[in-house]
PDB file of C-alpha atoms in Angstrom:
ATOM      1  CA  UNK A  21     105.397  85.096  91.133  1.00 77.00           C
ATOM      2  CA  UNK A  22     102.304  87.555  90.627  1.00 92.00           C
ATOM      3  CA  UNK A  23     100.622  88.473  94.021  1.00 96.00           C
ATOM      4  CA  UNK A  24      97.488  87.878  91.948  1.00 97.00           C
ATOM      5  CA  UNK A  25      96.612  85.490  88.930  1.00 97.00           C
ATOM      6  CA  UNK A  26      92.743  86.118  87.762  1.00 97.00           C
ATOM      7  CA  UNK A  27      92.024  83.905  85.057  1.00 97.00           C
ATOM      8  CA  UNK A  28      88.877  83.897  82.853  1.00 97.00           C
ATOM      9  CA  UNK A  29      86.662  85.488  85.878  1.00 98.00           C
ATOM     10  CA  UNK A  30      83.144  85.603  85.020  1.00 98.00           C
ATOM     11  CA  UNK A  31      80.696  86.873  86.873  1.00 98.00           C
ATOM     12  CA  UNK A  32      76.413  86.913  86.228  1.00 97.00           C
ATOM     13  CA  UNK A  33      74.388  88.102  88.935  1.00 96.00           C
ATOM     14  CA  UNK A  34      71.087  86.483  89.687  1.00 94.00           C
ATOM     15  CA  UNK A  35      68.320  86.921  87.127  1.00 91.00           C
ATOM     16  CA  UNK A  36      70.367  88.965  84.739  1.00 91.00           C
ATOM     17  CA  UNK A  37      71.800  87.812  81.746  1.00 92.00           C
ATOM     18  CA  UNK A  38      74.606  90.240  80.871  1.00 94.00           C
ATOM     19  CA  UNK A  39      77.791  89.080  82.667  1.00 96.00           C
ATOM     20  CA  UNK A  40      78.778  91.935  85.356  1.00 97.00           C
ATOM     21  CA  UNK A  41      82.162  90.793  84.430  1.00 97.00           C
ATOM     22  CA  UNK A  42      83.230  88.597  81.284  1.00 97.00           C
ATOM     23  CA  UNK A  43      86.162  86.201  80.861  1.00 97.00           C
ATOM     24  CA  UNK A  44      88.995  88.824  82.704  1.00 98.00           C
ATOM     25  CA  UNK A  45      92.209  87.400  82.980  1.00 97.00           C
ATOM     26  CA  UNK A  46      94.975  89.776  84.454  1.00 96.00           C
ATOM     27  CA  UNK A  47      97.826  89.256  86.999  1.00 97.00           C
ATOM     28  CA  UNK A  48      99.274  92.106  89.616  1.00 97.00           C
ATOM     29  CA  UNK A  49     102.710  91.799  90.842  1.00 96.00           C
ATOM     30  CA  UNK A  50     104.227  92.504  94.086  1.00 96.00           C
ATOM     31  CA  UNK A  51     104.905  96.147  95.258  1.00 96.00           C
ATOM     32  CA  UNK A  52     102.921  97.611  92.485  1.00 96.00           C
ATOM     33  CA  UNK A  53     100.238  99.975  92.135  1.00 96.00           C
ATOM     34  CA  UNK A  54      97.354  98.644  89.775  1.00 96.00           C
ATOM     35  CA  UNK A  55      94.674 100.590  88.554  1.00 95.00           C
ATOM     36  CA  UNK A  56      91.227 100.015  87.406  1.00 95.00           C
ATOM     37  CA  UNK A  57      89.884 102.553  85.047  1.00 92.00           C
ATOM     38  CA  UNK A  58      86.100 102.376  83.893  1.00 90.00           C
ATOM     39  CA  UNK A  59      83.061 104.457  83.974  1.00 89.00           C
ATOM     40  CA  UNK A  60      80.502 103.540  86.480  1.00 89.00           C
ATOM     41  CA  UNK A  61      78.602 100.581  85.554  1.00 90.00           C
ATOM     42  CA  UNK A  62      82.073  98.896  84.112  1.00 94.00           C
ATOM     43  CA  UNK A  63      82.442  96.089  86.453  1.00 96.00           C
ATOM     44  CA  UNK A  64      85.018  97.503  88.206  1.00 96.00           C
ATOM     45  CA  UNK A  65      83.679  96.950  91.741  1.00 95.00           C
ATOM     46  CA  UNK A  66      82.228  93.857  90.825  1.00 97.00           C
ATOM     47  CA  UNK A  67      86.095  92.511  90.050  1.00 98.00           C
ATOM     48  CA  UNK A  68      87.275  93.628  93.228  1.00 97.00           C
ATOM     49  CA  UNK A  69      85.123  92.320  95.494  1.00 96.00           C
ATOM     50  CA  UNK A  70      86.008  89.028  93.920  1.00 97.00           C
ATOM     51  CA  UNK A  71      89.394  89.758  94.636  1.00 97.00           C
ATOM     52  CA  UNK A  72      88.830  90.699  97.981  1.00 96.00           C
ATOM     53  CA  UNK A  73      86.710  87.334  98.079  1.00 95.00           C
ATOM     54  CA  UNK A  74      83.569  89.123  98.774  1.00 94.00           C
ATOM     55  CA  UNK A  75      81.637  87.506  96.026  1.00 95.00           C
ATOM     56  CA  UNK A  76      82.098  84.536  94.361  1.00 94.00           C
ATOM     57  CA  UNK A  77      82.542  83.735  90.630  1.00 96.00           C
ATOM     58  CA  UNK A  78      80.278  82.564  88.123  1.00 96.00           C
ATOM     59  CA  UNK A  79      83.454  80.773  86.261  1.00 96.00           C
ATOM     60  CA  UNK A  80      87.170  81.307  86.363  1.00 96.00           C
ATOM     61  CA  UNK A  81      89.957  81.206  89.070  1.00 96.00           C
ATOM     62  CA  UNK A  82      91.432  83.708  91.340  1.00 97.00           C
ATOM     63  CA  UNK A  83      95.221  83.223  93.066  1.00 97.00           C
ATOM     64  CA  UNK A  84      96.533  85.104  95.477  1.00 97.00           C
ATOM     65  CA  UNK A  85     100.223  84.641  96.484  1.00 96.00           C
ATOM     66  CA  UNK A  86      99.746  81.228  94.591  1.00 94.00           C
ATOM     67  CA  UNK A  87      96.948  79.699  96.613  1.00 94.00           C
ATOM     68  CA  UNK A  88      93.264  79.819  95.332  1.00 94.00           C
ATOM     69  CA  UNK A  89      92.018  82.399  97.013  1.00 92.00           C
ATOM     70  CA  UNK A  90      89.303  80.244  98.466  1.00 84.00           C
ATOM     71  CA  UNK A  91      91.466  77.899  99.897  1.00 78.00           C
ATOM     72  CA  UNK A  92      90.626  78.995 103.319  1.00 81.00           C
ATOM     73  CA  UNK A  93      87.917  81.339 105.061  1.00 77.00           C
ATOM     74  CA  UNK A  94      90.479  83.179 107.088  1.00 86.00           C
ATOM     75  CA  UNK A  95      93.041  83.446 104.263  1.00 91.00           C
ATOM     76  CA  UNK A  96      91.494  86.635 102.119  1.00 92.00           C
ATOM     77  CA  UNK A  97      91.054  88.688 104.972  1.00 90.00           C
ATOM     78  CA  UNK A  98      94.576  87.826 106.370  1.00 91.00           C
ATOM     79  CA  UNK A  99      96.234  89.390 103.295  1.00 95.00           C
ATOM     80  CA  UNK A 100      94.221  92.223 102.102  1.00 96.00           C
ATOM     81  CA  UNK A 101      92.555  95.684 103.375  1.00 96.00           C
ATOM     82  CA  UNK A 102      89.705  96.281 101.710  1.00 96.00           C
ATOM     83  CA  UNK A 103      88.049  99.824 101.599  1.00 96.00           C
ATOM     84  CA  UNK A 104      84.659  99.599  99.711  1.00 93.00           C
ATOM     85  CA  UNK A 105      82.707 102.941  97.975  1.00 87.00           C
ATOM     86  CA  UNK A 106      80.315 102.938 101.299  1.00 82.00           C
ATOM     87  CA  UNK A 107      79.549 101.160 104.493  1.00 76.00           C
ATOM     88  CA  UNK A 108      81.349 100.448 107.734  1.00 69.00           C
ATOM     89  CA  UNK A 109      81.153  97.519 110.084  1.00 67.00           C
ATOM     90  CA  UNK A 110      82.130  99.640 113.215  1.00 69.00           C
ATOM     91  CA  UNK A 111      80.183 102.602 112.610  1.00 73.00           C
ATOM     92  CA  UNK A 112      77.987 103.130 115.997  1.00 84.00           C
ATOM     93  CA  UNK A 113      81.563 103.595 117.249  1.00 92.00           C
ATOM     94  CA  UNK A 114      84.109 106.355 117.444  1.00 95.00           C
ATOM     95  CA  UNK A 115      86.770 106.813 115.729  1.00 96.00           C
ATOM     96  CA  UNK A 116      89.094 106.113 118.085  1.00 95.00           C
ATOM     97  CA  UNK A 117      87.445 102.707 118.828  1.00 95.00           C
ATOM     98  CA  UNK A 118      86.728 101.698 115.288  1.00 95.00           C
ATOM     99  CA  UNK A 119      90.321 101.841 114.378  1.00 96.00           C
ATOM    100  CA  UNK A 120      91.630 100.414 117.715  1.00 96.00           C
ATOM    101  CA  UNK A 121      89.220  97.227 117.303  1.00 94.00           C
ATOM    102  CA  UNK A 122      89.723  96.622 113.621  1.00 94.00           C
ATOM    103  CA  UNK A 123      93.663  96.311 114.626  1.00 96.00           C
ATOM    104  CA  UNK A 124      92.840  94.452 117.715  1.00 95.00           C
ATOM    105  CA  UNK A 125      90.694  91.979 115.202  1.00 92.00           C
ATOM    106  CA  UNK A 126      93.589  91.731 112.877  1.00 93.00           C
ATOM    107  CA  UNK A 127      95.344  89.500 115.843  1.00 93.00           C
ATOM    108  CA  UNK A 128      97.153  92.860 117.455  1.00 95.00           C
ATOM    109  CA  UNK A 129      98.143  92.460 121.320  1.00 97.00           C
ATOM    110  CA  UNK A 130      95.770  95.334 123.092  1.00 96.00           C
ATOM    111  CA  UNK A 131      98.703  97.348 123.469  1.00 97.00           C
ATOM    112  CA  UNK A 132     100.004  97.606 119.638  1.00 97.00           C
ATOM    113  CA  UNK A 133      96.261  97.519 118.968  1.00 97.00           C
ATOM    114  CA  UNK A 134      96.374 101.427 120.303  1.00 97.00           C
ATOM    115  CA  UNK A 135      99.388 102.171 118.950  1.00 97.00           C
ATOM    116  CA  UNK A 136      98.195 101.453 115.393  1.00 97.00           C
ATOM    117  CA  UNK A 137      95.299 103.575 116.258  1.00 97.00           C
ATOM    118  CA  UNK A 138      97.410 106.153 116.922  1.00 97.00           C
ATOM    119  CA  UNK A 139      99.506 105.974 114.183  1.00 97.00           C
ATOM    120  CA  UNK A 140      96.822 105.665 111.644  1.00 97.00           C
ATOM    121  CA  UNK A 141      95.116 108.539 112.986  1.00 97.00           C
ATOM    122  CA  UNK A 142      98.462 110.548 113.152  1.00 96.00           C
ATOM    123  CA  UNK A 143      98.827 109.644 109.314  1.00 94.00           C
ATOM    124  CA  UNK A 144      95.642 110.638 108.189  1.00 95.00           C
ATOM    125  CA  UNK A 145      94.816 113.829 110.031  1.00 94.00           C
ATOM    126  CA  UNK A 146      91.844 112.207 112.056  1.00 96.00           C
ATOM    127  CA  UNK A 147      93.312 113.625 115.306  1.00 94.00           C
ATOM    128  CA  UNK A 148      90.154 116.133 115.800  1.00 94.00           C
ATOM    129  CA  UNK A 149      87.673 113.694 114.683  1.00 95.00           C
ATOM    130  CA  UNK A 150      89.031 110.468 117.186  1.00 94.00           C
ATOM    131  CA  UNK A 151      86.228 111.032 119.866  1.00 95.00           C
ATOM    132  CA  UNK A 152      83.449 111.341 117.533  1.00 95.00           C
ATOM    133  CA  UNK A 153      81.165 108.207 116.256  1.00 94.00           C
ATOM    134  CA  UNK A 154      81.507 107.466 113.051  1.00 92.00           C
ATOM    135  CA  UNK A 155      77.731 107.657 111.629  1.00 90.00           C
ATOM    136  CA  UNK A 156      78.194 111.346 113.057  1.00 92.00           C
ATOM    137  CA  UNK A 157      81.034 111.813 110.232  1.00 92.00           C
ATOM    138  CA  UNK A 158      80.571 114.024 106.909  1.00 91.00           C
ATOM    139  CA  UNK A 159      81.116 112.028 103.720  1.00 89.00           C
ATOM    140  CA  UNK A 160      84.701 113.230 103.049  1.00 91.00           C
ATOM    141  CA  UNK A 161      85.955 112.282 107.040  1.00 93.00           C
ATOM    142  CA  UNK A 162      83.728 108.672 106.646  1.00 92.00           C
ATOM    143  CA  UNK A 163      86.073 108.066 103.353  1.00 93.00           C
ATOM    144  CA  UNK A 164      89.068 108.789 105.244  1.00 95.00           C
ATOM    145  CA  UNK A 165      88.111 106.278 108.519  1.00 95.00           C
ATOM    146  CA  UNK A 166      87.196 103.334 105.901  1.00 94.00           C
ATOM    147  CA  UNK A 167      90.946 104.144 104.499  1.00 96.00           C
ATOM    148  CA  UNK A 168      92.230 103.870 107.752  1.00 96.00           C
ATOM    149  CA  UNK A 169      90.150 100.924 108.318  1.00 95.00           C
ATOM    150  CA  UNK A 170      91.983  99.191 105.118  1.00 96.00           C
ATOM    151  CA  UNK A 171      95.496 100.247 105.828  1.00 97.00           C
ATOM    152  CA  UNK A 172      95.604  99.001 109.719  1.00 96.00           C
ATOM    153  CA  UNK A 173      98.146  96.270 110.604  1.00 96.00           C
ATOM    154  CA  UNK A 174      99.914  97.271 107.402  1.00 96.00           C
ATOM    155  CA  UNK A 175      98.412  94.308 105.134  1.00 97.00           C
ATOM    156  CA  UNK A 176     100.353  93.102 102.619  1.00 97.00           C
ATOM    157  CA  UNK A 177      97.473  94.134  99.388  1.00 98.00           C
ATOM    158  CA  UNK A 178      95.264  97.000  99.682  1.00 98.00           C
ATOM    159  CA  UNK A 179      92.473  97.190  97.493  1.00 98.00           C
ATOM    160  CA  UNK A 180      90.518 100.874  97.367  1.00 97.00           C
ATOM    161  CA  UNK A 181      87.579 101.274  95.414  1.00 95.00           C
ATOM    162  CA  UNK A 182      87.357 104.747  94.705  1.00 93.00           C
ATOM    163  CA  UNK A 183      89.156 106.207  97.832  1.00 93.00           C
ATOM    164  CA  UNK A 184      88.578 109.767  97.055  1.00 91.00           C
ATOM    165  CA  UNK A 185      85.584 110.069  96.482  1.00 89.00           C
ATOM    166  CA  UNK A 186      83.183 112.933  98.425  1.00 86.00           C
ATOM    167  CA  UNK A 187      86.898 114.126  99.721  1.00 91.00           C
ATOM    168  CA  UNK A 188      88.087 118.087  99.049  1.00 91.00           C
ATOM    169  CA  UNK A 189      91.286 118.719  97.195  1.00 90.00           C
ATOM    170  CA  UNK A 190      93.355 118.812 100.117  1.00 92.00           C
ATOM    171  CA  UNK A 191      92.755 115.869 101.430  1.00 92.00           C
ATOM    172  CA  UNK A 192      92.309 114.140  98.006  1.00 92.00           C
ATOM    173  CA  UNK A 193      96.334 114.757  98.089  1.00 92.00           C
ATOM    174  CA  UNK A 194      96.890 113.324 101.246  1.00 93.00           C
ATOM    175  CA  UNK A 195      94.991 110.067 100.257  1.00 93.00           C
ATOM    176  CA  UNK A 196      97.501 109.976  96.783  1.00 93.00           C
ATOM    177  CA  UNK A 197     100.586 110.903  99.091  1.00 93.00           C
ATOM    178  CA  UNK A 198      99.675 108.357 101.771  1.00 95.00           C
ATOM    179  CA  UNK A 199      99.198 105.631  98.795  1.00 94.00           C
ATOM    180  CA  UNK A 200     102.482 106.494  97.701  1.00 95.00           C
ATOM    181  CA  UNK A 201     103.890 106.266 101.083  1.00 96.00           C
ATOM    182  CA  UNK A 202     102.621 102.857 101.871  1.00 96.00           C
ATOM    183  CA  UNK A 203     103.768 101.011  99.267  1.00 97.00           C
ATOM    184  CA  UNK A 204     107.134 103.092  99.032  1.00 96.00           C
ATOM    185  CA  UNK A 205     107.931 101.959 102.976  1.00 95.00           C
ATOM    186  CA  UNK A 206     106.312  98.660 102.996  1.00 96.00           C
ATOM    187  CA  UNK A 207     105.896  97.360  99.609  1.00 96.00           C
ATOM    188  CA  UNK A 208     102.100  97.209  99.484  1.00 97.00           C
ATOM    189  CA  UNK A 209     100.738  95.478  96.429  1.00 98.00           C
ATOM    190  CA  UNK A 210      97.813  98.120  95.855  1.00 98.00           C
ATOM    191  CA  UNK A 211      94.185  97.896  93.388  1.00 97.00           C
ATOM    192  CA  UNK A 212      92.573 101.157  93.166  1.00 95.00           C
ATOM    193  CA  UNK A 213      89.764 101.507  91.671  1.00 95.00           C
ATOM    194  CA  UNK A 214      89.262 105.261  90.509  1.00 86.00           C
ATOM    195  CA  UNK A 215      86.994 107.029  87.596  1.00 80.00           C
ATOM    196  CA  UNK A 216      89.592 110.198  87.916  1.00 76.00           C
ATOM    197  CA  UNK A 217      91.747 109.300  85.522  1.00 74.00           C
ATOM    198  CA  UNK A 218      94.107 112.910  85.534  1.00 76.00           C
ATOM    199  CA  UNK A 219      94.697 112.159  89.703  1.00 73.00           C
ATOM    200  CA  UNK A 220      95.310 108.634  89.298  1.00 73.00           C
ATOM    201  CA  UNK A 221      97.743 108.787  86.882  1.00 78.00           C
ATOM    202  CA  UNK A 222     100.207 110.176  88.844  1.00 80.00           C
ATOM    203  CA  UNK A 223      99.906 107.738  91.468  1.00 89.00           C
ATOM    204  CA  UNK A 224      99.167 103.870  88.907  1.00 91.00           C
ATOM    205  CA  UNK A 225     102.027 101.866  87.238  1.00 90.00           C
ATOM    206  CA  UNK A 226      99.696 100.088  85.385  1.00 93.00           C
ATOM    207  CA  UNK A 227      96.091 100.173  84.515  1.00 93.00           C
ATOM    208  CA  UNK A 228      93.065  98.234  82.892  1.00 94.00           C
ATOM    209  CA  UNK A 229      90.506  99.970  81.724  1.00 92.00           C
ATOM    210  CA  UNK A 230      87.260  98.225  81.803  1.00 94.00           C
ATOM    211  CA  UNK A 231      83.801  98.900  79.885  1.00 94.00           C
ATOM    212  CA  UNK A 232      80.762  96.277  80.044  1.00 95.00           C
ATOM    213  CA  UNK A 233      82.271  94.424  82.152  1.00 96.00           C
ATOM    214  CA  UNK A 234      85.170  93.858  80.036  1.00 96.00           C
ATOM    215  CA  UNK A 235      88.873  94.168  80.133  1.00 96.00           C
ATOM    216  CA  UNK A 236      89.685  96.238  77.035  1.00 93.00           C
ATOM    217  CA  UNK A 237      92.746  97.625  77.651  1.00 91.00           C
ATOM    218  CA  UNK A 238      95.614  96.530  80.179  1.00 92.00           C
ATOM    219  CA  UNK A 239      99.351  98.511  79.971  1.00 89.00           C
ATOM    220  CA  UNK A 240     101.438 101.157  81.373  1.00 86.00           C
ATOM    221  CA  UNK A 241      99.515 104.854  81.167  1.00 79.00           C
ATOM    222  CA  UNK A 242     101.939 106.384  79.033  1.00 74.00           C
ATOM    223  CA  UNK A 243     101.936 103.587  77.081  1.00 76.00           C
ATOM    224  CA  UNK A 244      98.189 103.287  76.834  1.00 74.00           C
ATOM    225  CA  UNK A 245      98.028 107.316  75.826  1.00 68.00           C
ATOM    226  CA  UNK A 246     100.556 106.806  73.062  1.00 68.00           C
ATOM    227  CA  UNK A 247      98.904 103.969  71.479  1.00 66.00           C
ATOM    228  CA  UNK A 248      95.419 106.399  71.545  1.00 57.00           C
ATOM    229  CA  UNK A 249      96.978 108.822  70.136  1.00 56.00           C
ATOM    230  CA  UNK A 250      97.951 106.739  67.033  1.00 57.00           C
ATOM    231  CA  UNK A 251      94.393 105.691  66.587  1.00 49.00           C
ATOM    232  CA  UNK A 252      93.513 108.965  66.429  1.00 40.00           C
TER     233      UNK A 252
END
Protein backbone atom coordinates (compact mmCIF):
# COMPACT_ATOMS: atom_id res chain seq x y z
CA UNK A 1 0.00 0.00 0.00
CA UNK A 2 1.36 3.60 -1.04
CA UNK A 3 2.23 5.77 2.08
CA UNK A 4 0.46 8.41 0.00
CA UNK A 5 -2.50 8.31 -2.62
CA UNK A 6 -3.19 12.08 -4.05
CA UNK A 7 -5.89 11.91 -6.38
CA UNK A 8 -7.13 14.72 -8.69
CA UNK A 9 -5.83 17.55 -6.07
CA UNK A 10 -6.86 20.87 -7.09
CA UNK A 11 -6.10 23.73 -5.57
CA UNK A 12 -7.40 27.78 -6.41
CA UNK A 13 -6.47 30.29 -4.02
CA UNK A 14 -8.85 33.06 -3.16
CA UNK A 15 -9.61 35.60 -5.88
CA UNK A 16 -7.43 34.00 -8.48
CA UNK A 17 -8.54 32.04 -11.17
CA UNK A 18 -5.55 29.96 -12.31
CA UNK A 19 -5.47 26.75 -10.21
CA UNK A 20 -2.09 26.84 -7.99
CA UNK A 21 -2.32 23.21 -8.56
CA UNK A 22 -4.55 21.29 -11.26
CA UNK A 23 -6.02 17.78 -11.15
CA UNK A 24 -2.45 15.97 -9.64
CA UNK A 25 -2.83 12.52 -8.99
CA UNK A 26 0.44 10.67 -7.81
CA UNK A 27 1.14 8.03 -5.09
CA UNK A 28 4.64 7.68 -2.92
CA UNK A 29 5.52 4.42 -1.51
CA UNK A 30 7.10 3.45 1.64
CA UNK A 31 10.91 3.93 2.23
CA UNK A 32 11.32 5.99 -0.83
CA UNK A 33 12.72 9.18 -1.69
CA UNK A 34 10.29 11.35 -3.92
CA UNK A 35 11.17 14.35 -5.56
CA UNK A 36 9.46 17.38 -6.75
CA UNK A 37 11.13 19.16 -9.55
CA UNK A 38 9.70 22.63 -10.82
CA UNK A 39 10.80 26.12 -11.22
CA UNK A 40 9.55 28.54 -8.71
CA UNK A 41 6.07 29.44 -9.22
CA UNK A 42 5.27 25.53 -10.21
CA UNK A 43 3.06 24.60 -7.43
CA UNK A 44 5.40 22.69 -5.82
CA UNK A 45 5.00 24.13 -2.30
CA UNK A 46 1.52 24.57 -2.76
CA UNK A 47 1.26 20.43 -3.13
CA UNK A 48 3.12 19.90 -0.13
CA UNK A 49 1.58 21.79 2.22
CA UNK A 50 -1.50 19.88 1.25
CA UNK A 51 0.28 16.91 1.98
CA UNK A 52 1.49 18.02 5.10
CA UNK A 53 -2.30 19.11 5.66
CA UNK A 54 -1.41 22.67 5.91
CA UNK A 55 -3.90 23.82 3.38
CA UNK A 56 -6.82 22.40 2.25
CA UNK A 57 -7.99 21.42 -1.28
CA UNK A 58 -10.12 23.04 -3.65
CA UNK A 59 -11.16 19.33 -5.05
CA UNK A 60 -9.56 15.94 -4.88
CA UNK A 61 -8.46 13.49 -2.07
CA UNK A 62 -5.33 12.98 -0.18
CA UNK A 63 -4.44 9.38 1.77
CA UNK A 64 -1.93 8.86 3.89
CA UNK A 65 -1.16 5.30 5.12
CA UNK A 66 -4.80 4.63 3.80
CA UNK A 67 -6.76 7.06 5.92
CA UNK A 68 -7.90 10.50 4.47
CA UNK A 69 -5.58 12.56 5.65
CA UNK A 70 -8.19 14.68 7.32
CA UNK A 71 -9.58 12.09 9.21
CA UNK A 72 -8.29 13.50 12.36
CA UNK A 73 -6.61 16.90 13.57
CA UNK A 74 -3.83 15.15 15.38
CA UNK A 75 -3.24 12.52 12.67
CA UNK A 76 -0.98 14.70 9.96
CA UNK A 77 1.24 15.95 12.42
CA UNK A 78 1.65 12.47 14.09
CA UNK A 79 3.17 11.04 10.88
CA UNK A 80 5.09 13.66 9.15
CA UNK A 81 8.07 16.33 9.76
CA UNK A 82 7.56 19.07 7.89
CA UNK A 83 10.42 21.63 7.13
CA UNK A 84 8.95 24.64 5.16
CA UNK A 85 11.29 27.29 2.81
CA UNK A 86 11.08 29.87 5.98
CA UNK A 87 9.63 30.39 9.39
CA UNK A 88 9.95 28.76 12.78
CA UNK A 89 7.47 28.34 15.57
CA UNK A 90 10.21 28.28 18.35
CA UNK A 91 12.36 30.91 17.18
CA UNK A 92 12.71 33.46 20.33
CA UNK A 93 14.37 30.29 21.65
CA UNK A 94 17.75 28.64 21.50
CA UNK A 95 18.71 26.07 19.85
CA UNK A 96 19.06 23.86 22.39
CA UNK A 97 15.47 24.56 23.60
CA UNK A 98 13.79 24.64 20.25
CA UNK A 99 14.84 21.17 19.49
CA UNK A 100 14.35 19.81 23.07
CA UNK A 101 10.58 21.19 23.08
CA UNK A 102 9.62 20.21 19.58
CA UNK A 103 10.61 16.45 20.79
CA UNK A 104 9.06 16.99 24.10
CA UNK A 105 5.74 18.13 21.94
CA UNK A 106 6.00 15.08 19.82
CA UNK A 107 4.83 13.05 23.18
CA UNK A 108 8.77 12.40 24.30
CA UNK A 109 9.24 11.69 28.22
CA UNK A 110 11.53 14.92 29.39
CA UNK A 111 14.34 12.71 29.55
CA UNK A 112 14.40 11.20 25.79
CA UNK A 113 13.14 14.69 24.98
CA UNK A 114 17.06 15.79 25.66
CA UNK A 115 18.44 13.00 24.34
CA UNK A 116 16.90 13.62 20.90
CA UNK A 117 18.19 17.06 21.27
CA UNK A 118 21.34 15.82 21.60
CA UNK A 119 21.38 13.52 19.02
CA UNK A 120 19.94 15.78 16.45
CA UNK A 121 22.36 18.33 17.23
CA UNK A 122 25.26 15.71 17.21
CA UNK A 123 23.95 14.76 13.59
CA UNK A 124 23.80 17.99 12.18
CA UNK A 125 26.85 19.83 13.43
CA UNK A 126 24.75 22.40 15.56
CA UNK A 127 26.99 21.68 18.60
CA UNK A 128 28.51 25.45 18.53
CA UNK A 129 25.33 27.04 17.72
CA UNK A 130 23.03 25.06 20.78
CA UNK A 131 23.14 28.14 23.21
CA UNK A 132 22.29 30.67 20.73
CA UNK A 133 18.47 31.87 19.89
CA UNK A 134 17.41 31.05 16.87
CA UNK A 135 16.29 34.58 15.27
CA UNK A 136 20.12 35.30 16.09
CA UNK A 137 20.98 32.46 13.36
CA UNK A 138 22.45 33.23 9.70
CA UNK A 139 20.26 31.86 6.91
CA UNK A 140 22.34 28.71 6.20
CA UNK A 141 22.38 27.60 10.35
CA UNK A 142 18.26 28.69 10.46
CA UNK A 143 17.89 25.98 7.41
CA UNK A 144 19.72 23.49 9.29
CA UNK A 145 17.54 24.00 12.89
CA UNK A 146 14.11 23.82 10.75
CA UNK A 147 15.76 20.33 9.40
CA UNK A 148 16.35 19.32 12.71
CA UNK A 149 13.04 20.53 13.66
CA UNK A 150 11.47 18.01 10.87
CA UNK A 151 13.59 15.01 11.55
CA UNK A 152 13.01 14.91 15.60
CA UNK A 153 11.29 11.79 17.03
CA UNK A 154 12.28 10.10 13.79
CA UNK A 155 8.72 10.50 11.97
CA UNK A 156 7.78 8.08 9.78
CA UNK A 157 7.45 10.84 6.30
CA UNK A 158 9.56 13.78 6.02
CA UNK A 159 8.61 16.30 3.71
CA UNK A 160 11.51 19.19 2.89
CA UNK A 161 10.76 21.94 0.77
CA UNK A 162 13.87 23.06 -0.51
CA UNK A 163 16.23 22.02 2.42
CA UNK A 164 19.32 23.50 1.04
CA UNK A 165 18.65 26.40 0.29
CA UNK A 166 20.95 29.67 1.63
CA UNK A 167 23.34 26.56 2.87
CA UNK A 168 27.33 26.47 1.61
CA UNK A 169 28.59 23.43 -0.18
CA UNK A 170 29.70 21.74 2.78
CA UNK A 171 26.94 21.60 4.53
CA UNK A 172 24.67 21.24 1.42
CA UNK A 173 26.44 17.57 1.58
CA UNK A 174 25.70 16.92 4.95
CA UNK A 175 21.93 17.74 4.43
CA UNK A 176 22.06 15.01 1.13
CA UNK A 177 24.17 12.52 3.39
CA UNK A 178 21.89 12.92 6.41
CA UNK A 179 18.74 12.35 3.90
CA UNK A 180 20.35 9.35 2.82
CA UNK A 181 21.03 8.24 6.26
CA UNK A 182 17.55 8.58 7.54
CA UNK A 183 15.76 6.73 5.33
CA UNK A 184 18.67 4.07 4.90
CA UNK A 185 18.40 3.35 9.01
CA UNK A 186 14.82 3.97 9.50
CA UNK A 187 12.97 3.71 6.36
CA UNK A 188 11.71 7.28 6.09
CA UNK A 189 9.24 7.83 3.31
CA UNK A 190 10.80 11.31 2.18
CA UNK A 191 9.18 14.50 -0.38
CA UNK A 192 11.77 16.93 -1.20
CA UNK A 193 11.07 19.58 -2.86
CA UNK A 194 14.30 21.00 -4.64
CA UNK A 195 14.90 23.41 -7.90
CA UNK A 196 18.69 21.84 -7.99
CA UNK A 197 18.12 19.31 -10.11
CA UNK A 198 22.22 18.07 -10.59
CA UNK A 199 22.29 17.66 -6.33
CA UNK A 200 19.07 16.06 -6.12
CA UNK A 201 19.57 13.56 -8.42
CA UNK A 202 21.89 11.77 -6.61
CA UNK A 203 19.87 11.61 -3.63
CA UNK A 204 15.63 11.00 -5.56
CA UNK A 205 14.32 7.56 -6.74
CA UNK A 206 11.69 9.13 -8.38
CA UNK A 207 10.60 12.52 -9.41
CA UNK A 208 7.66 14.73 -10.82
CA UNK A 209 8.39 17.55 -12.37
CA UNK A 210 5.81 20.17 -12.15
CA UNK A 211 5.16 23.50 -14.30
CA UNK A 212 1.82 25.69 -13.85
CA UNK A 213 0.81 23.91 -11.40
CA UNK A 214 0.81 20.79 -13.26
CA UNK A 215 2.19 17.35 -13.06
CA UNK A 216 3.94 16.87 -16.42
CA UNK A 217 6.23 14.39 -15.90
CA UNK A 218 6.39 11.57 -13.10
CA UNK A 219 9.32 8.53 -13.47
CA UNK A 220 12.63 7.40 -12.43
CA UNK A 221 15.54 10.25 -13.33
CA UNK A 222 17.38 8.17 -15.58
CA UNK A 223 14.45 7.22 -17.04
CA UNK A 224 13.04 10.70 -17.40
CA UNK A 225 16.66 11.89 -19.06
CA UNK A 226 16.51 9.08 -21.59
CA UNK A 227 13.12 9.73 -22.76
CA UNK A 228 14.42 13.74 -23.24
CA UNK A 229 16.96 12.80 -24.96
CA UNK A 230 14.82 11.01 -27.63
CA UNK A 231 12.73 14.08 -28.06
CA UNK A 232 15.55 15.83 -28.79
Amino acid sequence: MPVYEVIELTKIYPQQTVPANDRITLSVEAGEIFGLLGANGAGKTTLVRQMANLLAPTSGSIRLFGWPLIHSPLYAASQIGYMPQSGLALNMLTVNETLFFTAHLRGLARTDALAECDRLIERLGLGELRDRVVTRLSGGQKRLVLLATAMATLPPVLILDEPTNDLDLQCRRLVWDEVRAVNREHGTTIILVTHNVVEAEKVIERVGIMRGGRLIALGRPGQLKNELNRQL
